C-alpha cells in the first residue's frame, strides 16, 4: 500500500478507533475508555495506520517499567491481510524499545489463529494460558511474550 502512513494516535482519531473497535470485538472498549487511554494515560502509547486519509487500524500498549503490555490490535475488516497489523506492531515495538521497553506481552483468544500467527511472526511465543479468561464465552487466553 503506497500511501500507508503509520503514526502516533491523536485525540481526533478516537471516533475512527471506536468504530474499528466495534467492528472487531464482541466486547469493545467504549469511546470514553479509548479516549481516556489515548489522551490522558501517560503510560499508554497508541499507533494508527492511515490510508487515503482514513484510519484503518490501531494498536495500543501500556508501558510498565521495562515491560510493554499490548492492549489492543485491530485492523478494519476490508484492510486485512495487507501487512498493516504487522507494520503497526513493528512500529510500536521500534518506538517503545528506544524508550527502554525490553519485553512485550499480550493476551489472545486461543481460537484467534490470525492474531497468534501475526504475533509469532514478530517473535512472540506462547508461554501460558489463563483458563476461561474471556467472560463472554469462557474461552482461554493464551499469554504470549517477546
Ligand atoms: C489479527 C489482525 C489484527 C491481523 O491484522 P492484518 O493486518 O490482517 O495482519 P497482517 O496482514 O499484518 O498479517 C501478518 C501475518 O499474520 C498472519 N495472519 C494474519 N491474518 C491471518 C489470517 N486470517 N489467517 C492466517 N494467518 C494470518 C500471517 O502470517 C500474515 O502474514 P502473511 O499475510 O504474509 O501470511 C486482524 O485480523 C484483526 O483486526 N482481527 C480482529 C481483531 C483481533 O482479533 N485482534 C487481535 C486481538 S488479540
PDB file of C-alpha atoms and ligand atoms in Angstrom:
ATOM      1  CA  UNK A   1       0.000   0.000   0.000  1.00  0.00           C
ATOM      2  CA  UNK A   2       1.891   3.015  -1.321  1.00  0.00           C
ATOM      3  CA  UNK A   3       0.107   5.618   0.772  1.00  0.00           C
ATOM      4  CA  UNK A   4       0.091   3.792   4.090  1.00  0.00           C
ATOM      5  CA  UNK A   5       1.028   6.083   6.978  1.00  0.00           C
ATOM      6  CA  UNK A   6       1.827   4.728  10.437  1.00  0.00           C
ATOM      7  CA  UNK A   7       1.766   7.437  13.114  1.00  0.00           C
ATOM      8  CA  UNK A   8       1.035   8.120  16.767  1.00  0.00           C
ATOM      9  CA  UNK A   9      -2.687   8.286  17.552  1.00  0.00           C
ATOM     10  CA  UNK A  10      -4.170  11.657  18.457  1.00  0.00           C
ATOM     11  CA  UNK A  11      -7.402  12.767  20.114  1.00  0.00           C
ATOM     12  CA  UNK A  12      -9.024  13.373  16.702  1.00  0.00           C
ATOM     13  CA  UNK A  13      -8.556   9.661  15.868  1.00  0.00           C
ATOM     14  CA  UNK A  14     -10.697   8.388  18.765  1.00  0.00           C
ATOM     15  CA  UNK A  15     -14.010   8.232  16.808  1.00  0.00           C
ATOM     16  CA  UNK A  16     -12.398   6.187  13.994  1.00  0.00           C
ATOM     17  CA  UNK A  17     -10.694   3.931  16.522  1.00  0.00           C
ATOM     18  CA  UNK A  18     -14.010   3.398  18.326  1.00  0.00           C
ATOM     19  CA  UNK A  19     -15.630   2.392  15.017  1.00  0.00           C
ATOM     20  CA  UNK A  20     -12.889  -0.166  14.268  1.00  0.00           C
ATOM     21  CA  UNK A  21     -13.097  -1.431  17.855  1.00  0.00           C
ATOM     22  CA  UNK A  22     -16.844  -2.099  17.369  1.00  0.00           C
ATOM     23  CA  UNK A  23     -16.238  -3.864  14.054  1.00  0.00           C
ATOM     24  CA  UNK A  24     -13.530  -6.109  15.517  1.00  0.00           C
ATOM     25  CA  UNK A  25     -14.513  -7.158  19.040  1.00  0.00           C
ATOM     26  CA  UNK A  26     -17.521  -8.757  20.702  1.00  0.00           C
ATOM     27  CA  UNK A  27     -16.853  -6.727  23.870  1.00  0.00           C
ATOM     28  CA  UNK A  28     -15.494  -3.417  22.507  1.00  0.00           C
ATOM     29  CA  UNK A  29     -13.917  -0.692  24.618  1.00  0.00           C
ATOM     30  CA  UNK A  30     -16.244   2.296  24.975  1.00  0.00           C
ATOM     31  CA  UNK A  31     -15.494   5.705  23.467  1.00  0.00           C
ATOM     32  CA  UNK A  32     -14.793   7.000  26.982  1.00  0.00           C
ATOM     33  CA  UNK A  33     -12.308   4.217  27.786  1.00  0.00           C
ATOM     34  CA  UNK A  34     -10.483   4.707  24.486  1.00  0.00           C
ATOM     35  CA  UNK A  35     -10.429   8.488  24.873  1.00  0.00           C
ATOM     36  CA  UNK A  36      -9.101   8.267  28.415  1.00  0.00           C
ATOM     37  CA  UNK A  37      -6.359   5.822  27.474  1.00  0.00           C
ATOM     38  CA  UNK A  38      -5.239   7.607  24.300  1.00  0.00           C
ATOM     39  CA  UNK A  39      -5.464  11.188  25.574  1.00  0.00           C
ATOM     40  CA  UNK A  40      -4.891  11.042  29.338  1.00  0.00           C
ATOM     41  CA  UNK A  41      -2.914   7.912  30.207  1.00  0.00           C
ATOM     42  CA  UNK A  42       0.753   8.892  30.244  1.00  0.00           C
ATOM     43  CA  UNK A  43       1.800   5.231  30.342  1.00  0.00           C
ATOM     44  CA  UNK A  44      -0.158   4.365  27.198  1.00  0.00           C
ATOM     45  CA  UNK A  45       1.019   4.755  23.617  1.00  0.00           C
ATOM     46  CA  UNK A  46      -1.181   4.232  20.568  1.00  0.00           C
ATOM     47  CA  UNK A  47      -0.336   3.985  16.893  1.00  0.00           C
ATOM     48  CA  UNK A  48      -2.745   4.186  13.955  1.00  0.00           C
ATOM     49  CA  UNK A  49      -2.454   3.168  10.327  1.00  0.00           C
ATOM     50  CA  UNK A  50      -3.948   5.582   7.818  1.00  0.00           C
ATOM     51  CA  UNK A  51      -4.540   5.188   4.101  1.00  0.00           C
ATOM     52  CA  UNK A  52      -6.250   7.705   1.806  1.00  0.00           C
ATOM     53  CA  UNK A  53      -6.880   9.863   4.867  1.00  0.00           C
ATOM     54  CA  UNK A  54      -8.791   7.096   6.623  1.00  0.00           C
ATOM     55  CA  UNK A  55      -7.722   5.391   9.852  1.00  0.00           C
ATOM     56  CA  UNK A  56      -7.833   1.664   9.100  1.00  0.00           C
ATOM     57  CA  UNK A  57      -6.172   0.128  12.153  1.00  0.00           C
ATOM     58  CA  UNK A  58      -4.633   0.796  15.526  1.00  0.00           C
ATOM     59  CA  UNK A  59      -2.511  -0.788  18.236  1.00  0.00           C
ATOM     60  CA  UNK A  60      -2.002   0.247  21.854  1.00  0.00           C
ATOM     61  CA  UNK A  61       0.432  -0.522  24.642  1.00  0.00           C
ATOM     62  CA  UNK A  62       0.879   0.226  28.340  1.00  0.00           C
ATOM     63  CA  UNK A  63       4.488   0.861  29.305  1.00  0.00           C
ATOM     64  CA  UNK A  64       5.136  -0.591  32.756  1.00  0.00           C
ATOM     65  CA  UNK A  65       8.822  -0.270  33.752  1.00  0.00           C
ATOM     66  CA  UNK A  66      10.675  -2.296  31.099  1.00  0.00           C
ATOM     67  CA  UNK A  67       7.576  -4.242  30.032  1.00  0.00           C
ATOM     68  CA  UNK A  68       5.155  -3.368  27.271  1.00  0.00           C
ATOM     69  CA  UNK A  69       1.637  -4.746  27.729  1.00  0.00           C
ATOM     70  CA  UNK A  70      -0.087  -4.665  24.359  1.00  0.00           C
ATOM     71  CA  UNK A  71      -3.730  -3.769  24.950  1.00  0.00           C
ATOM     72  CA  UNK A  72      -5.368  -3.642  21.520  1.00  0.00           C
ATOM     73  CA  UNK A  73      -4.527  -4.695  17.980  1.00  0.00           C
ATOM     74  CA  UNK A  74      -7.160  -4.230  15.277  1.00  0.00           C
ATOM     75  CA  UNK A  75      -7.427  -3.712  11.537  1.00  0.00           C
ATOM     76  CA  UNK A  76     -10.768  -2.859   9.871  1.00  0.00           C
ATOM     77  CA  UNK A  77     -12.061  -5.953   8.035  1.00  0.00           C
ATOM     78  CA  UNK A  78     -11.644  -4.589   4.489  1.00  0.00           C
ATOM     79  CA  UNK A  79      -7.966  -3.749   5.130  1.00  0.00           C
ATOM     80  CA  UNK A  80      -6.811  -7.112   6.488  1.00  0.00           C
ATOM     81  CA  UNK A  81      -4.036  -9.311   5.054  1.00  0.00           C
ATOM     82  CA  UNK A  82      -2.144  -6.305   3.711  1.00  0.00           C
ATOM     83  CA  UNK A  83       0.528  -6.438   6.424  1.00  0.00           C
ATOM     84  CA  UNK A  84      -0.959  -3.400   8.191  1.00  0.00           C
ATOM     85  CA  UNK A  85      -1.212  -5.182  11.552  1.00  0.00           C
ATOM     86  CA  UNK A  86       2.391  -6.275  11.284  1.00  0.00           C
ATOM     87  CA  UNK A  87       3.605  -2.806  10.260  1.00  0.00           C
ATOM     88  CA  UNK A  88       1.786  -1.124  13.188  1.00  0.00           C
ATOM     89  CA  UNK A  89       3.134  -3.598  15.739  1.00  0.00           C
ATOM     90  CA  UNK A  90       6.655  -3.313  14.343  1.00  0.00           C
ATOM     91  CA  UNK A  91       6.430   0.497  14.606  1.00  0.00           C
ATOM     92  CA  UNK A  92       5.104   0.221  18.178  1.00  0.00           C
ATOM     93  CA  UNK A  93       7.992  -2.066  19.126  1.00  0.00           C
ATOM     94  CA  UNK A  94      10.588   0.121  17.350  1.00  0.00           C
ATOM     95  CA  UNK A  95       9.475   3.286  19.154  1.00  0.00           C
ATOM     96  CA  UNK A  96       8.952   1.814  22.620  1.00  0.00           C
ATOM     97  CA  UNK A  97      12.156  -0.232  22.574  1.00  0.00           C
ATOM     98  CA  UNK A  98      14.009   3.069  22.075  1.00  0.00           C
ATOM     99  CA  UNK A  99      12.309   4.198  25.308  1.00  0.00           C
ATOM    100  CA  UNK A 100      13.603   1.222  27.279  1.00  0.00           C
ATOM    101  CA  UNK A 101      10.901  -1.404  26.816  1.00  0.00           C
ATOM    102  CA  UNK A 102      12.660  -4.767  26.667  1.00  0.00           C
ATOM    103  CA  UNK A 103       9.840  -7.318  26.971  1.00  0.00           C
ATOM    104  CA  UNK A 104       6.428  -7.349  25.363  1.00  0.00           C
ATOM    105  CA  UNK A 105       3.382  -9.329  26.399  1.00  0.00           C
ATOM    106  CA  UNK A 106      -0.239  -9.736  25.343  1.00  0.00           C
ATOM    107  CA  UNK A 107      -3.242 -11.997  25.743  1.00  0.00           C
ATOM    108  CA  UNK A 108      -5.081 -13.507  22.807  1.00  0.00           C
ATOM    109  CA  UNK A 109      -8.088 -15.795  22.468  1.00  0.00           C
ATOM    110  CA  UNK A 110      -6.936 -19.372  21.960  1.00  0.00           C
ATOM    111  CA  UNK A 111      -9.120 -19.610  18.831  1.00  0.00           C
ATOM    112  CA  UNK A 112      -7.685 -16.444  17.223  1.00  0.00           C
ATOM    113  CA  UNK A 113      -5.204 -18.094  14.879  1.00  0.00           C
ATOM    114  CA  UNK A 114      -4.878 -14.994  12.658  1.00  0.00           C
ATOM    115  CA  UNK A 115      -3.623 -12.924  15.588  1.00  0.00           C
ATOM    116  CA  UNK A 116      -1.483 -15.738  17.035  1.00  0.00           C
ATOM    117  CA  UNK A 117       0.286 -16.144  13.672  1.00  0.00           C
ATOM    118  CA  UNK A 118       0.787 -12.395  13.399  1.00  0.00           C
ATOM    119  CA  UNK A 119       2.401 -12.333  16.860  1.00  0.00           C
ATOM    120  CA  UNK A 120       4.518 -15.427  16.215  1.00  0.00           C
ATOM    121  CA  UNK A 121       5.818 -13.761  13.048  1.00  0.00           C
ATOM    122  CA  UNK A 122       7.067 -10.897  15.220  1.00  0.00           C
ATOM    123  CA  UNK A 123       8.856 -13.217  17.639  1.00  0.00           C
ATOM    124  CA  UNK A 124       6.164 -13.706  20.306  1.00  0.00           C
ATOM    125  CA  UNK A 125       5.920 -17.126  21.941  1.00  0.00           C
ATOM    126  CA  UNK A 126       3.034 -18.685  23.873  1.00  0.00           C
ATOM    127  CA  UNK A 127       4.144 -19.003  27.493  1.00  0.00           C
ATOM    128  CA  UNK A 128       0.960 -19.654  29.440  1.00  0.00           C
ATOM    129  CA  UNK A 129      -2.804 -19.985  29.499  1.00  0.00           C
ATOM    130  CA  UNK A 130      -5.419 -18.125  31.556  1.00  0.00           C
ATOM    131  CA  UNK A 131      -8.261 -20.653  31.636  1.00  0.00           C
ATOM    132  CA  UNK A 132     -11.719 -19.191  30.936  1.00  0.00           C
ATOM    133  CA  UNK A 133     -10.326 -15.645  30.809  1.00  0.00           C
ATOM    134  CA  UNK A 134     -12.877 -14.232  28.338  1.00  0.00           C
ATOM    135  CA  UNK A 135     -16.163 -13.697  30.135  1.00  0.00           C
ATOM    136  CA  UNK A 136     -18.388 -13.614  27.036  1.00  0.00           C
ATOM    137  CA  UNK A 137     -17.764 -17.259  26.043  1.00  0.00           C
ATOM    138  CA  UNK A 138     -15.436 -18.649  28.701  1.00  0.00           C
ATOM    139  CA  UNK A 139     -12.596 -19.025  26.206  1.00  0.00           C
ATOM    140  CA  UNK A 140      -8.999 -19.436  27.379  1.00  0.00           C
ATOM    141  CA  UNK A 141      -6.459 -16.674  26.854  1.00  0.00           C
ATOM    142  CA  UNK A 142      -3.018 -17.543  25.547  1.00  0.00           C
ATOM    143  CA  UNK A 143      -0.341 -15.368  27.177  1.00  0.00           C
ATOM    144  CA  UNK A 144       2.426 -14.515  24.737  1.00  0.00           C
ATOM    145  CA  UNK A 145       5.822 -12.865  25.368  1.00  0.00           C
ATOM    146  CA  UNK A 146       8.502 -11.429  23.139  1.00  0.00           C
TER     147      UNK A 146
HETATM  148  C1  LIG B   1      -5.377 -10.052  13.787  1.00  0.00           C
HETATM  149  C2  LIG B   1      -5.385  -8.845  12.861  1.00  0.00           C
HETATM  150  C3  LIG B   1      -5.012  -7.615  13.668  1.00  0.00           C
HETATM  151  C4  LIG B   1      -4.348  -9.072  11.752  1.00  0.00           C
HETATM  152  O1  LIG B   1      -4.195  -7.864  11.026  1.00  0.00           O
HETATM  153  P1  LIG B   1      -3.741  -7.872   9.481  1.00  0.00           P
HETATM  154  O2  LIG B   1      -3.335  -6.510   9.111  1.00  0.00           O
HETATM  155  O3  LIG B   1      -4.790  -8.527   8.654  1.00  0.00           O
HETATM  156  O4  LIG B   1      -2.456  -8.853   9.533  1.00  0.00           O
HETATM  157  P2  LIG B   1      -1.203  -8.800   8.565  1.00  0.00           P
HETATM  158  O5  LIG B   1      -1.662  -8.636   7.155  1.00  0.00           O
HETATM  159  O6  LIG B   1      -0.201  -7.836   9.087  1.00  0.00           O
HETATM  160  O7  LIG B   1      -0.677 -10.302   8.739  1.00  0.00           O
HETATM  161  C5  LIG B   1       0.660 -10.599   9.129  1.00  0.00           C
HETATM  162  C6  LIG B   1       0.763 -12.115   9.248  1.00  0.00           C
HETATM  163  O8  LIG B   1      -0.137 -12.599  10.260  1.00  0.00           O
HETATM  164  C7  LIG B   1      -0.713 -13.840   9.850  1.00  0.00           C
HETATM  165  N1  LIG B   1      -2.153 -13.679   9.580  1.00  0.00           N
HETATM  166  C8  LIG B   1      -2.862 -12.530   9.577  1.00  0.00           C
HETATM  167  N2  LIG B   1      -4.177 -12.775   9.334  1.00  0.00           N
HETATM  168  C9  LIG B   1      -4.274 -14.115   9.159  1.00  0.00           C
HETATM  169  C10 LIG B   1      -5.368 -14.982   8.890  1.00  0.00           C
HETATM  170  N3  LIG B   1      -6.623 -14.525   8.715  1.00  0.00           N
HETATM  171  N4  LIG B   1      -5.121 -16.316   8.811  1.00  0.00           N
HETATM  172  C11 LIG B   1      -3.871 -16.797   8.971  1.00  0.00           C
HETATM  173  N5  LIG B   1      -2.775 -16.023   9.223  1.00  0.00           N
HETATM  174  C12 LIG B   1      -2.987 -14.700   9.329  1.00  0.00           C
HETATM  175  C13 LIG B   1       0.004 -14.226   8.576  1.00  0.00           C
HETATM  176  O9  LIG B   1       1.169 -14.953   8.942  1.00  0.00           O
HETATM  177  C14 LIG B   1       0.359 -12.860   7.994  1.00  0.00           C
HETATM  178  O10 LIG B   1       1.445 -12.881   7.103  1.00  0.00           O
HETATM  179  P3  LIG B   1       1.172 -13.258   5.540  1.00  0.00           P
HETATM  180  O11 LIG B   1      -0.010 -12.455   5.089  1.00  0.00           O
HETATM  181  O12 LIG B   1       2.450 -12.847   4.868  1.00  0.00           O
HETATM  182  O13 LIG B   1       0.888 -14.736   5.508  1.00  0.00           O
HETATM  183  C15 LIG B   1      -6.785  -8.663  12.175  1.00  0.00           C
HETATM  184  O14 LIG B   1      -7.179  -9.892  11.634  1.00  0.00           O
HETATM  185  C16 LIG B   1      -7.854  -8.173  13.107  1.00  0.00           C
HETATM  186  O15 LIG B   1      -8.031  -6.971  13.324  1.00  0.00           O
HETATM  187  N6  LIG B   1      -8.651  -9.103  13.703  1.00  0.00           N
HETATM  188  C17 LIG B   1      -9.751  -8.749  14.588  1.00  0.00           C
HETATM  189  C18 LIG B   1      -9.252  -8.164  15.884  1.00  0.00           C
HETATM  190  C19 LIG B   1      -8.318  -9.111  16.603  1.00  0.00           C
HETATM  191  O16 LIG B   1      -8.562 -10.298  16.683  1.00  0.00           O
HETATM  192  N7  LIG B   1      -7.244  -8.535  17.188  1.00  0.00           N
HETATM  193  C20 LIG B   1      -6.285  -9.277  17.975  1.00  0.00           C
HETATM  194  C21 LIG B   1      -6.741  -9.358  19.368  1.00  0.00           C
HETATM  195  S1  LIG B   1      -5.523 -10.131  20.434  1.00  0.00           S
END
